[in-house]
Coordinates of C-alpha atoms in Angstrom, one line a residue:
M1 CA 251.8 28.1 247.7
A2 CA 251.6 26.3 244.3
L3 CA 247.9 27.4 243.9
R4 CA 248.9 31.0 244.4
A5 CA 251.4 30.8 241.6
I6 CA 248.6 29.8 239.1
D7 CA 247.2 32.5 236.9
P8 CA 243.7 33.4 238.2
A9 CA 242.4 33.1 234.6
K10 CA 243.5 29.5 234.6
K11 CA 241.7 28.9 237.9
W12 CA 238.5 30.2 236.4
L13 CA 239.0 28.1 233.3
V14 CA 239.3 25.0 235.5
V15 CA 236.0 25.9 237.2
I16 CA 234.3 26.5 233.8
A17 CA 235.5 23.1 232.6
L18 CA 234.3 21.4 235.7
L19 CA 230.8 22.9 235.2
I20 CA 230.7 21.6 231.6
C21 CA 231.8 18.1 232.7
L22 CA 229.2 18.1 235.5
Q23 CA 226.5 19.0 233.0
V24 CA 227.6 16.3 230.5
L25 CA 227.7 13.6 233.3
G26 CA 224.3 14.7 234.6
S27 CA 222.8 14.5 231.1
L28 CA 224.2 11.1 230.5
L29 CA 223.8 9.4 233.9
L30 CA 220.7 11.0 235.5
A31 CA 217.1 10.4 234.4
R32 CA 214.6 13.2 234.1
S33 CA 214.0 14.4 237.7
F34 CA 213.9 17.5 239.8
E35 CA 217.6 16.9 240.8
L36 CA 218.6 16.9 237.1
T37 CA 216.5 20.0 236.4
A38 CA 218.0 21.9 239.4
L39 CA 221.5 20.8 238.3
G40 CA 221.0 22.1 234.8
D41 CA 219.4 25.4 235.8
L42 CA 222.0 26.2 238.4
I43 CA 224.9 25.4 236.1
Q44 CA 223.5 27.7 233.4
C45 CA 222.8 30.5 235.9
A46 CA 226.3 30.2 237.3
L47 CA 227.9 30.4 233.9
L48 CA 225.8 33.4 232.9
L49 CA 226.6 35.1 236.2
F50 CA 230.3 34.6 235.6
C51 CA 230.0 35.8 232.1
T52 CA 228.2 39.0 233.2
I53 CA 230.7 39.7 236.0
F54 CA 233.7 39.2 233.7
A55 CA 232.3 41.4 230.9
F56 CA 231.5 44.1 233.5
S57 CA 235.0 43.9 234.9
T58 CA 236.5 44.3 231.4
A59 CA 234.2 47.2 230.7
S60 CA 235.3 49.0 233.9
K61 CA 239.0 48.8 232.8
A62 CA 238.5 49.6 229.1
E63 CA 238.5 53.1 227.5
S64 CA 236.7 54.9 224.8
K65 CA 234.8 52.7 222.3
A66 CA 236.1 49.5 223.8
K67 CA 234.4 50.5 227.1
L68 CA 231.0 50.9 225.2
F69 CA 231.6 47.6 223.5
W70 CA 232.1 45.7 226.7
A71 CA 229.3 47.6 228.4
L72 CA 226.8 46.4 225.7
M73 CA 228.2 42.9 226.1
T74 CA 227.6 43.1 229.8
L75 CA 224.0 44.2 229.1
A76 CA 223.4 41.3 226.8
C77 CA 224.8 38.8 229.3
G78 CA 222.7 40.4 232.0
M79 CA 219.5 40.1 230.0
W80 CA 220.4 36.5 229.2
L81 CA 220.9 35.8 232.9
W82 CA 217.5 37.5 233.6
A83 CA 215.7 35.2 231.1
Q84 CA 217.5 32.1 232.6
G85 CA 216.6 33.3 236.1
L86 CA 212.9 33.4 235.2
W87 CA 213.2 29.9 233.7
T88 CA 214.9 28.7 236.9
Y89 CA 212.2 30.4 239.1
F90 CA 209.5 28.4 237.4
E91 CA 211.3 25.0 237.6
I92 CA 213.0 25.2 241.0
F93 CA 211.0 27.6 243.2
L94 CA 207.6 27.0 241.7
R95 CA 208.4 23.4 240.7
Q96 CA 206.3 23.5 237.6
D97 CA 206.9 23.3 233.9
V98 CA 207.8 26.5 232.1
P99 CA 204.7 27.6 230.2
N100 CA 204.9 27.9 226.4
P101 CA 204.7 30.7 225.3
F102 CA 207.3 31.8 227.9
V103 CA 207.2 35.3 229.3
G104 CA 210.9 35.5 229.2
D105 CA 211.1 34.8 225.5
V106 CA 211.0 38.5 224.7
I107 CA 214.1 39.0 227.0
L108 CA 215.8 36.0 225.4
F109 CA 215.2 37.4 221.9
L110 CA 216.2 41.0 222.8
H111 CA 219.5 40.1 224.6
I112 CA 221.1 39.5 221.2
V113 CA 220.3 43.1 220.1
P114 CA 222.9 44.7 222.5
M115 CA 225.5 42.3 221.1
M116 CA 224.7 43.7 217.6
G117 CA 225.0 47.1 219.1
A118 CA 228.5 46.2 220.5
L119 CA 229.5 45.2 217.0
A120 CA 228.1 48.4 215.6
V121 CA 230.4 50.3 217.9
Q122 CA 233.4 48.8 216.0
P123 CA 236.0 49.5 218.7
H124 CA 238.8 48.2 216.4
M125 CA 238.3 51.2 214.1
K126 CA 238.9 54.9 214.4
Q127 CA 235.9 57.0 213.6
G128 CA 235.1 60.7 213.6
N129 CA 232.7 62.1 216.1
Q130 CA 230.2 63.1 213.4
S131 CA 230.3 59.7 211.7
A132 CA 229.9 58.0 215.0
H133 CA 226.8 60.3 215.7
F134 CA 225.2 59.3 212.4
G135 CA 226.1 55.7 213.0
S136 CA 224.3 55.7 216.3
L137 CA 221.1 57.0 214.6
D138 CA 221.4 54.3 212.0
F139 CA 221.8 51.7 214.6
L140 CA 218.9 53.0 216.6
L141 CA 216.7 52.7 213.5
L142 CA 217.8 49.1 213.0
L143 CA 217.2 48.4 216.7
I144 CA 213.6 49.8 216.5
W145 CA 213.1 47.7 213.4
W146 CA 214.1 44.5 215.2
L147 CA 211.8 45.3 218.1
Y148 CA 209.1 46.1 215.6
L149 CA 209.5 42.7 213.9
F150 CA 209.3 40.8 217.2
L151 CA 206.2 42.7 218.2
F152 CA 204.7 42.2 214.7
L153 CA 205.4 38.5 214.2
V154 CA 205.5 37.0 217.7
I155 CA 203.7 39.0 220.3
P156 CA 200.2 38.8 218.6
W157 CA 200.2 35.0 219.1
Q158 CA 201.1 35.4 222.8
Y159 CA 198.8 38.1 224.0
V160 CA 196.3 39.2 221.2
V161 CA 195.2 35.8 219.9
P162 CA 197.2 33.1 221.8
S163 CA 198.3 30.2 219.6
E164 CA 201.2 28.1 220.8
A165 CA 201.9 26.5 217.4
I166 CA 202.0 29.8 215.5
Y167 CA 203.9 31.5 218.3
G168 CA 206.6 28.8 218.4
H169 CA 207.0 28.8 214.6
N170 CA 207.2 32.5 214.3
F171 CA 209.6 32.8 217.3
N172 CA 211.9 30.1 215.9
V173 CA 212.0 31.7 212.4
L174 CA 212.6 35.2 213.7
Y175 CA 215.1 34.0 216.4
F176 CA 217.0 32.0 213.7
A177 CA 217.1 35.1 211.4
E178 CA 218.4 37.2 214.3
H179 CA 221.2 34.7 214.9
L180 CA 222.1 34.7 211.2
V181 CA 222.3 38.5 211.1
F182 CA 224.4 38.5 214.2
L183 CA 226.8 35.8 212.9
F184 CA 227.1 37.6 209.5
A185 CA 227.9 40.9 211.3
L186 CA 230.5 39.1 213.5
A187 CA 232.1 37.5 210.4
L188 CA 232.3 40.9 208.7
V189 CA 234.0 42.7 211.6
W190 CA 236.2 39.7 212.2
R191 CA 237.5 39.9 208.6
R192 CA 238.2 43.6 208.9
S193 CA 239.9 43.5 212.2
S194 CA 243.5 42.5 213.2
D195 CA 245.8 41.7 216.1
S196 CA 244.0 41.2 219.4
W197 CA 240.6 42.4 218.2
R198 CA 240.7 39.6 215.6
T199 CA 241.1 37.1 218.4
I200 CA 238.3 38.7 220.4
Y201 CA 235.9 38.5 217.4
A202 CA 237.0 35.0 216.6
Q203 CA 236.1 33.8 220.1
C204 CA 232.8 35.6 220.0
F205 CA 232.0 34.1 216.6
G206 CA 232.7 30.6 217.8
A207 CA 230.6 31.0 220.9
A208 CA 227.7 32.7 218.9
L209 CA 227.7 29.9 216.3
L210 CA 227.5 27.2 218.9
Y211 CA 224.8 29.2 220.8
A212 CA 222.7 29.6 217.6
V213 CA 222.8 25.9 216.9
G214 CA 222.0 24.9 220.5
S215 CA 219.3 27.5 221.1
I216 CA 217.4 26.8 217.8
T217 CA 217.6 23.0 218.5
A218 CA 216.3 23.5 222.0
S219 CA 213.5 25.8 220.8
K220 CA 212.4 23.2 218.2
A221 CA 212.5 20.5 220.9
I222 CA 210.3 22.6 223.2
D223 CA 207.7 22.9 220.4
L224 CA 207.8 19.1 220.0
H225 CA 207.6 18.6 223.8
L226 CA 210.9 16.7 223.7
Y227 CA 213.0 19.2 225.8
Y228 CA 213.5 19.1 229.5
T229 CA 216.1 20.9 231.5
G230 CA 219.3 18.9 232.0
S231 CA 218.8 16.8 228.8
L232 CA 221.4 16.5 226.1
Y233 CA 219.8 19.5 224.4
D234 CA 221.4 21.6 227.1
V235 CA 224.9 20.5 226.4
P236 CA 225.6 22.8 223.4
L237 CA 223.9 25.7 225.3
V238 CA 226.1 25.1 228.3
V239 CA 229.3 24.9 226.2
A240 CA 228.3 28.1 224.4
M241 CA 227.7 29.8 227.8
A242 CA 231.1 28.6 229.0
W243 CA 232.7 29.9 225.8
F244 CA 231.1 33.4 226.3
T245 CA 232.3 33.3 229.9
Y246 CA 235.8 32.5 228.7
F247 CA 235.4 35.3 226.1
G248 CA 234.7 37.8 228.9
L249 CA 237.4 36.4 231.1
T250 CA 240.2 36.8 228.6
G251 CA 238.8 40.0 227.1
R252 CA 240.8 42.3 229.5
R253 CA 244.1 40.6 228.7
L254 CA 243.5 40.7 225.0
L255 CA 242.3 44.3 225.3
Q256 CA 245.6 45.4 226.8
Q257 CA 247.4 44.1 223.7
S258 CA 245.0 45.6 221.2
L259 CA 245.8 48.6 219.0
I260 CA 243.4 50.6 216.9
T261 CA 245.1 50.5 213.6
K262 CA 242.3 50.9 211.1
T263 CA 240.0 53.7 210.2
A264 CA 236.3 53.2 209.4
T265 CA 235.8 53.7 205.7
E266 CA 233.1 55.8 204.1
A267 CA 231.8 52.8 202.2
H268 CA 231.1 51.0 205.5
G269 CA 229.1 54.1 206.8
I270 CA 227.1 54.3 203.5
W271 CA 226.1 50.7 203.8
A272 CA 225.0 51.1 207.4
A273 CA 222.9 54.1 206.4
R274 CA 221.4 52.1 203.4
L275 CA 220.4 49.2 205.7
A276 CA 218.8 51.7 208.1
M277 CA 216.8 53.3 205.2
L278 CA 215.8 49.8 203.9
A279 CA 214.4 49.1 207.4
V280 CA 212.3 52.4 207.1
F281 CA 211.1 51.5 203.6
S282 CA 210.0 48.0 204.7
T283 CA 207.2 49.4 206.9
P284 CA 204.9 50.2 203.9
L285 CA 205.3 46.6 202.8
M286 CA 204.3 45.4 206.3
V287 CA 201.1 47.6 206.0
A288 CA 200.4 46.0 202.6
W289 CA 200.8 42.6 204.3
V290 CA 198.3 43.6 207.0
V291 CA 195.7 45.0 204.6
F292 CA 195.8 42.1 202.0
D293 CA 196.3 39.2 204.4
G294 CA 192.8 37.8 204.8
H295 CA 193.7 34.7 206.8
T296 CA 194.8 36.7 209.9
P297 CA 192.3 37.3 212.7
P298 CA 190.9 40.8 212.7
R299 CA 192.2 41.5 216.2
V300 CA 195.7 40.6 215.1
R301 CA 195.4 42.7 211.9
T302 CA 194.2 45.7 213.9
Y303 CA 197.1 45.3 216.4
R304 CA 199.7 45.0 213.6
L305 CA 198.3 48.0 211.7
L306 CA 198.5 50.2 214.8
L307 CA 201.9 48.9 215.6
T308 CA 203.2 49.6 212.1
V309 CA 201.8 53.1 212.2
G310 CA 203.5 53.7 215.5
A311 CA 206.8 52.3 214.2
M312 CA 206.6 54.5 211.1
L313 CA 206.0 57.5 213.2
V314 CA 209.1 56.8 215.4
M315 CA 211.3 55.9 212.5
G316 CA 210.1 59.0 210.6
L317 CA 211.1 61.2 213.6
L318 CA 214.5 59.6 213.6
V319 CA 214.9 60.1 209.9
F320 CA 213.8 63.8 210.3
L321 CA 216.4 64.2 213.1
K322 CA 219.1 62.6 210.9
Q323 CA 218.2 64.9 208.0
H324 CA 218.3 67.9 210.3
L325 CA 221.8 66.9 211.5
L326 CA 222.9 66.4 207.9
D327 CA 221.6 69.9 206.9
Q328 CA 223.5 71.4 209.9
E329 CA 226.6 69.5 208.8
L330 CA 226.2 70.7 205.2
I331 CA 225.9 74.3 206.3
H332 CA 229.0 73.9 208.5
L333 CA 230.9 72.3 205.6
L334 CA 230.0 75.1 203.3
A335 CA 231.2 77.7 205.8
T336 CA 234.3 75.8 206.4
S337 CA 234.9 75.4 202.6
H338 CA 234.6 79.1 202.1
Q339 CA 237.0 79.8 204.9
N340 CA 239.4 77.2 203.6
F341 CA 239.2 78.8 200.1
Q342 CA 240.2 82.2 201.6
E343 CA 243.0 80.5 203.5
M344 CA 244.2 78.8 200.4
V345 CA 244.4 82.1 198.5
R346 CA 246.5 83.5 201.4
L347 CA 248.7 80.4 201.5
K348 CA 249.2 80.6 197.8
D349 CA 250.6 84.1 198.1
D350 CA 252.8 83.0 201.0
L351 CA 254.0 80.0 199.0
V352 CA 255.0 82.2 196.1
N353 CA 257.0 84.4 198.4
K354 CA 258.6 81.6 200.3
E355 CA 259.4 79.4 197.3
Q356 CA 262.7 81.0 196.5
S357 CA 263.7 81.0 200.2
L358 CA 262.8 77.3 200.5
R359 CA 264.8 76.4 197.4
W360 CA 267.8 78.2 198.7
H361 CA 267.5 76.6 202.1
S362 CA 267.1 73.2 200.4
M363 CA 270.3 73.7 198.5
E364 CA 272.0 74.8 201.7
L365 CA 270.7 71.8 203.5
Q366 CA 272.0 69.5 200.8
R367 CA 275.4 71.0 201.1
K368 CA 275.4 70.7 204.9
N369 CA 274.2 67.1 204.6
L370 CA 277.1 66.3 202.2
E371 CA 279.5 67.9 204.6
L372 CA 278.0 66.0 207.5
Q373 CA 278.2 62.8 205.6
Q374 CA 281.8 63.5 204.7
V375 CA 282.6 64.1 208.4
S376 CA 280.9 60.9 209.5
F377 CA 282.9 58.9 207.0
T378 CA 286.3 60.5 207.8
D379 CA 288.7 59.6 210.6
P380 CA 289.0 62.9 212.6
L381 CA 292.7 62.3 213.5
T382 CA 294.3 61.3 210.2
G383 CA 291.8 62.7 207.7
V384 CA 291.5 59.4 205.8
W385 CA 288.3 57.3 205.4
N386 CA 287.1 55.5 208.5
R387 CA 285.7 51.9 208.9
R388 CA 282.1 53.0 208.5
Y389 CA 282.8 54.3 205.0
L390 CA 284.3 51.0 204.0
E391 CA 281.2 49.2 205.3
E392 CA 279.1 51.5 203.1
T393 CA 281.1 51.0 199.9
L394 CA 282.3 47.4 200.2
A395 CA 279.1 45.8 199.0
A396 CA 279.1 47.8 195.8
D397 CA 282.7 47.1 195.0
A398 CA 282.4 43.4 195.8
T399 CA 279.3 43.2 193.5
L400 CA 281.2 44.8 190.7
V401 CA 283.9 42.3 191.0
L402 CA 281.5 39.3 191.0
R403 CA 279.7 40.6 187.9
S404 CA 283.0 40.8 186.1
Y405 CA 283.8 37.2 186.9
Q406 CA 280.2 36.1 186.0
R407 CA 280.5 37.8 182.6
N408 CA 283.8 36.1 181.8
Q409 CA 282.8 32.7 183.2
G410 CA 283.8 29.9 180.9
S411 CA 286.3 32.1 179.0
D412 CA 289.8 33.3 179.6
I413 CA 289.9 36.6 181.5
K414 CA 292.4 39.0 180.0
K415 CA 294.8 40.7 182.3
D416 CA 293.4 44.2 181.4
D417 CA 289.9 43.0 182.3
R418 CA 290.8 42.1 185.9
R419 CA 288.7 43.8 188.5
D420 CA 290.0 42.1 191.6
L421 CA 290.1 43.8 195.0
V422 CA 293.2 43.4 197.2
F423 CA 292.9 44.1 200.9
I424 CA 296.2 45.2 202.5
M425 CA 296.4 45.5 206.3
V426 CA 299.3 47.8 207.5
D427 CA 300.3 47.8 211.1
V428 CA 303.0 50.1 212.6
D429 CA 305.7 48.2 214.4
F430 CA 306.4 49.0 218.1
F431 CA 303.9 51.9 218.0
K432 CA 303.2 51.7 221.7
R433 CA 306.7 52.8 222.5
I434 CA 306.0 56.2 221.0
N435 CA 303.1 56.8 223.3
D436 CA 305.0 55.5 226.3
D437 CA 308.1 57.8 225.8
Y438 CA 306.7 60.9 224.1
G439 CA 303.0 60.9 225.0
H440 CA 299.8 60.3 223.0
A441 CA 300.2 63.7 221.2
A442 CA 303.4 62.4 219.5
G443 CA 301.6 59.1 218.8
D444 CA 298.7 61.0 217.1
E445 CA 301.2 63.0 215.0
L446 CA 303.0 59.8 214.0
L447 CA 299.6 58.4 212.8
R448 CA 298.9 61.5 210.7
K449 CA 302.4 61.3 209.1
I450 CA 302.0 57.6 208.4
A451 CA 298.6 58.2 206.7
Q452 CA 300.2 60.9 204.5
R453 CA 303.1 58.7 203.6
L454 CA 300.8 55.8 202.7
S455 CA 298.8 58.1 200.5
T456 CA 301.9 58.8 198.3
V457 CA 302.2 55.2 197.2
M458 CA 298.5 54.6 196.4
R459 CA 296.6 55.1 193.2
K460 CA 293.7 57.5 193.1
S461 CA 291.3 54.6 192.7
D462 CA 292.6 52.9 195.9
L463 CA 291.0 53.4 199.3
L464 CA 292.9 54.2 202.5
V465 CA 291.0 53.4 205.7
R466 CA 292.1 53.8 209.3
W467 CA 291.1 50.4 210.6
G468 CA 291.7 51.0 214.3
G469 CA 294.6 52.1 216.5
E470 CA 297.8 52.0 214.5
E471 CA 296.3 49.7 211.8
F472 CA 295.4 50.9 208.3
L473 CA 293.6 49.1 205.5
I474 CA 294.3 49.7 201.8
M475 CA 291.6 48.5 199.4
S476 CA 293.2 48.3 196.0
R477 CA 290.6 48.4 193.2
S478 CA 291.1 46.7 189.8
A479 CA 294.3 45.2 191.0
D480 CA 296.5 42.4 189.7
R481 CA 297.1 40.0 192.6
S482 CA 300.4 38.9 191.0
G483 CA 301.8 42.3 191.5
T484 CA 300.7 42.8 195.1
S485 CA 303.9 41.6 196.6
V486 CA 305.8 44.3 194.7
F487 CA 303.4 46.9 195.9
C488 CA 303.7 45.8 199.5
S489 CA 307.5 45.9 199.2
R490 CA 307.2 49.5 198.0
I491 CA 305.1 50.3 201.1
L492 CA 307.7 48.7 203.4
D493 CA 310.5 50.8 201.7
V494 CA 308.6 54.0 201.8
M495 CA 307.8 53.6 205.5
A496 CA 311.3 52.8 206.6
S497 CA 313.2 55.1 204.2
E498 CA 312.9 58.4 206.0
P499 CA 312.4 59.3 209.7
F500 CA 309.1 60.8 210.8
D501 CA 309.2 64.4 212.2
L502 CA 307.1 64.5 215.4
L503 CA 306.3 67.3 217.8
G504 CA 309.1 69.3 219.4
G505 CA 311.7 68.2 216.7
V506 CA 311.6 64.5 217.7
K507 CA 312.5 62.2 214.8
V508 CA 311.9 58.5 214.7
R509 CA 312.2 55.8 212.1
K510 CA 309.5 53.2 211.9
T511 CA 308.8 50.0 210.0
C512 CA 305.5 48.2 209.4
S513 CA 304.1 44.8 209.0
I514 CA 301.7 43.9 206.2
G515 CA 299.1 41.2 205.6
W516 CA 297.2 41.0 202.4
S517 CA 294.7 38.8 200.5
P518 CA 292.8 39.2 197.2
Y519 CA 289.1 39.1 196.5
P520 CA 287.9 36.8 195.0
W521 CA 290.3 34.7 196.9
C522 CA 290.2 31.8 194.4
E523 CA 289.5 32.6 190.8
S524 CA 288.0 29.2 190.1
A525 CA 285.6 29.5 193.1
Y526 CA 285.0 33.3 193.2
E527 CA 281.9 33.0 195.4
A528 CA 283.4 30.6 198.0
I529 CA 284.1 33.3 200.6
C530 CA 282.8 36.9 200.8
A531 CA 284.8 40.1 200.9
E532 CA 284.5 40.5 204.7
E533 CA 286.0 37.0 205.2
V534 CA 288.9 38.0 202.8
I535 CA 289.6 41.0 205.1
E536 CA 289.7 38.5 208.0
L537 CA 292.3 36.5 206.1
A538 CA 294.4 39.6 205.5
D539 CA 294.2 40.4 209.2
T540 CA 295.4 36.8 210.0
A541 CA 298.3 37.3 207.5
L542 CA 299.2 40.5 209.2
Y543 CA 299.6 38.8 212.6
L544 CA 301.6 36.1 210.9
A545 CA 304.0 38.8 209.6
K546 CA 304.4 40.3 213.0
S547 CA 305.1 36.8 214.6
L548 CA 307.7 36.2 211.9
G549 CA 309.7 39.2 212.9
R550 CA 307.9 42.3 211.5
N551 CA 309.1 44.6 208.7
Q552 CA 307.7 42.3 206.1
S553 CA 304.5 41.4 204.2
V554 CA 302.6 38.1 204.2
G555 CA 300.0 37.3 201.6
F556 CA 297.5 34.5 201.6
L557 CA 296.7 33.0 198.2
P558 CA 295.0 29.7 197.3
S559 CA 297.3 26.7 197.1
D560 CA 297.3 24.2 194.2
R561 CA 295.1 21.9 196.3
A562 CA 292.6 24.7 196.7
I563 CA 292.6 25.5 193.0
H564 CA 292.0 21.9 192.0
S565 CA 289.4 21.3 194.8
P566 CA 287.5 24.5 195.1
E567 CA 284.6 22.8 196.8
R568 CA 286.8 22.5 199.9
I569 CA 287.2 26.2 200.3
T570 CA 285.2 27.6 203.2
I571 CA 286.1 30.2 205.8
E572 CA 286.1 27.4 208.4
T573 CA 288.8 25.4 206.6
L574 CA 290.9 28.5 205.9
R575 CA 290.8 29.4 209.6
E576 CA 292.5 26.1 210.5
R577 CA 296.0 26.4 211.6
R578 CA 298.5 25.5 208.8
S579 CA 295.6 25.0 206.3
S580 CA 296.8 23.1 203.2
L581 CA 294.5 25.3 201.1
I582 CA 296.6 28.5 201.7
R583 CA 299.8 29.4 200.0
V584 CA 301.8 32.0 202.0
I585 CA 303.6 34.7 200.0
R586 CA 306.3 36.3 202.3
T587 CA 308.2 39.5 201.2
P588 CA 310.7 41.0 203.7
G589 CA 311.5 44.7 203.8
T590 CA 314.7 45.7 202.0
I591 CA 315.5 48.4 204.5
R592 CA 316.4 47.0 207.9
I593 CA 316.1 49.0 211.1
A594 CA 317.6 47.6 214.3
N595 CA 315.1 47.0 217.1
A596 CA 317.0 49.4 219.2
E597 CA 316.4 52.2 216.7
Q598 CA 312.6 51.8 217.0
N599 CA 312.7 51.9 220.8
A600 CA 311.5 55.1 222.3
S601 CA 314.7 55.2 224.3
A602 CA 316.9 54.5 221.3
K603 CA 320.0 56.7 221.0
T604 CA 319.4 57.2 217.2
V605 CA 316.3 59.3 217.9
Y606 CA 316.9 62.9 216.9
L607 CA 316.4 65.2 219.8
P608 CA 315.7 68.9 219.6
E609 CA 318.7 71.2 219.8
K610 CA 319.0 73.5 222.8

C-alpha cells in the first residue's frame, strides 16, 4: 500500500538512480570483460529506451507547438537509441570490437539535428502562421547545411578514401562544433523563456552540456584506443542519458504548468533568416576549398565538388521557394494595405460623425459614474455617509494631520494651526425597545430623525457616518481636543431636548451615549498609533459610557505618564484594562430622562389621537 502512494515519477527516478549506481560500481570494480561490456551496453540501451518512451508520452499529451517540440525530441532520442543499438549488436551479439569508422556514427551525429529543430520550434513563444512558415524554410536550409558539412568533411574518409585518423579527427571537430551550436541555441532560448519552459530548457542544457563533454571525451579515447564499453569514460555518458530520461519524465508535469507569455520578435526571425542565407553563401567558399586544395586525393576532391553542386542546387531551390512565398506575401500585403486605406477613409468619416455623440455620451457617463459613486458612499436609510466612504477618505485626512505635526515639529503649535481629527462614536440608548414595541419601520424612522438632528450640531467640515445599527461616527476635522467635551455635551442635550416624531404620531424621547478620542492621540508621539486604532479607542470609550449608566460622553486622552513616556504608547498597552496611560474624560448629559420614559411601553410616550 505504501508503494502505491508513491508518485510514479519518483519510482522511475529511483530506477534511473539505481542504473547510474550500477554503472559506476561496474566501472570501478569490474575489469575489462564481456560481462562489463554487456552491463554497460544494456544500461545505456535501457536509459535511451526510457528516454524515448517518456518523450513520446509527453508529445502525445502536448498540443500545438509543444507537441512538435516533444515529437522532435522523441525522434532525436530514437536515433540515439538506434546508434546505441548498433553498437550493442556488434559487442554483445557478434562479440567483436566495434569497427572504427563506425557505421552508426552518421546516426549519432544526426540525432542532435532534431534537437536543434525542436529548439527552432520555440514552443514558449507565440508566432504567426506566415512567420512560422518562413522559419521552417530557414531551418530546413540550416538542416541541409549540417548534412552537407558531415558529408563533405567526414564521409569521404569513411567510404571514398578510407582513413581512420582523418576520419576520427574530422568527426570529432565537426561533432564538437555541432554540440557547441546546440548548447549556444539552448542558452539563447533559455534566456528568453520564463516559468516552466525555463525549467525545461535548463534541464535540457545541463544534460546536453554533460553529454557534450562525455561524448567528445569518449570519441577522443576511441581514436587513442583507450576506450572500452563499461569503462569510466561511460560514466558521464550514462549520467547524461539519465538526465535526458528525467527531462522527458518530468516534461509532462512541467508542460501542464507552462504558459506561452511571449511573442517571437521580428529581430529573432531576421537573424534566423540571415544565418540561413550565410549557410547558402558558404557553399561557394567550399567550392574554392575543393578547387585550390592540392593535398586532397582526386577522388575526394571530385566527390566534394559533386556534393557541393548538389547542395547548392537544393539550397537554391529552397531560396527560390522562399522568394516566391515572399513575393506572394508582398502582393497580399499590398492588396490588404489598399483595402485598409479605403477602410480608414470610411472610418474617418464615421469618426467625425460620431465624435460629438461620443463626447456627449462620455459626459453622460461621467455624470452617471458620479451619481453611482455617490450612491455607493451613502447610507440608503439615513442619507449620511457610510463606512466605505470613511475608509476611502480617512487615509488622506490622517496624512494631512501628520504633515501638519511634522512641519511644526520642534516648535510650539499655535492653537489656530491645529489640524487634529476627533472621532466621536454616538450610540442611541435602548434603541432595541423601539423595534420591539413599534416595529422596524419605526426604528428606521428614528434613525433618520437622529441623523438629521446630529447634522444640526455639526460643522460643514465635519463628517457624519452611519457606523452600523444605531451607531453613528462623527469625524471632526481641524478640531481642538480641549473643546470636545463641550461639543459632546451639546450633542447629548440636542438628542434629549425634544421628542422624536415617529410613524403614526408616535413620539419618543431618547438619549445617547458617546465615546470619543483624538488623532493624533498623543501630541508628543503623534505616530504612535494610527487613525484606525484611535477609532477603536473611541469605540471602547463608548462602551465604557454605556456601562457607566448611558446618557453621557467618555473621552480617552493620554495621561501624564503617557505624555512623559511616549515610547510606552502602543495599541496593545492601551487595550489593557485600566491602562495607566489613559486619562478618562467623563461628561454626563444635563437633561435626564427616566429609564421608564425610554421604554417602549412607557406611559410618557405620545400616542395618536383617535
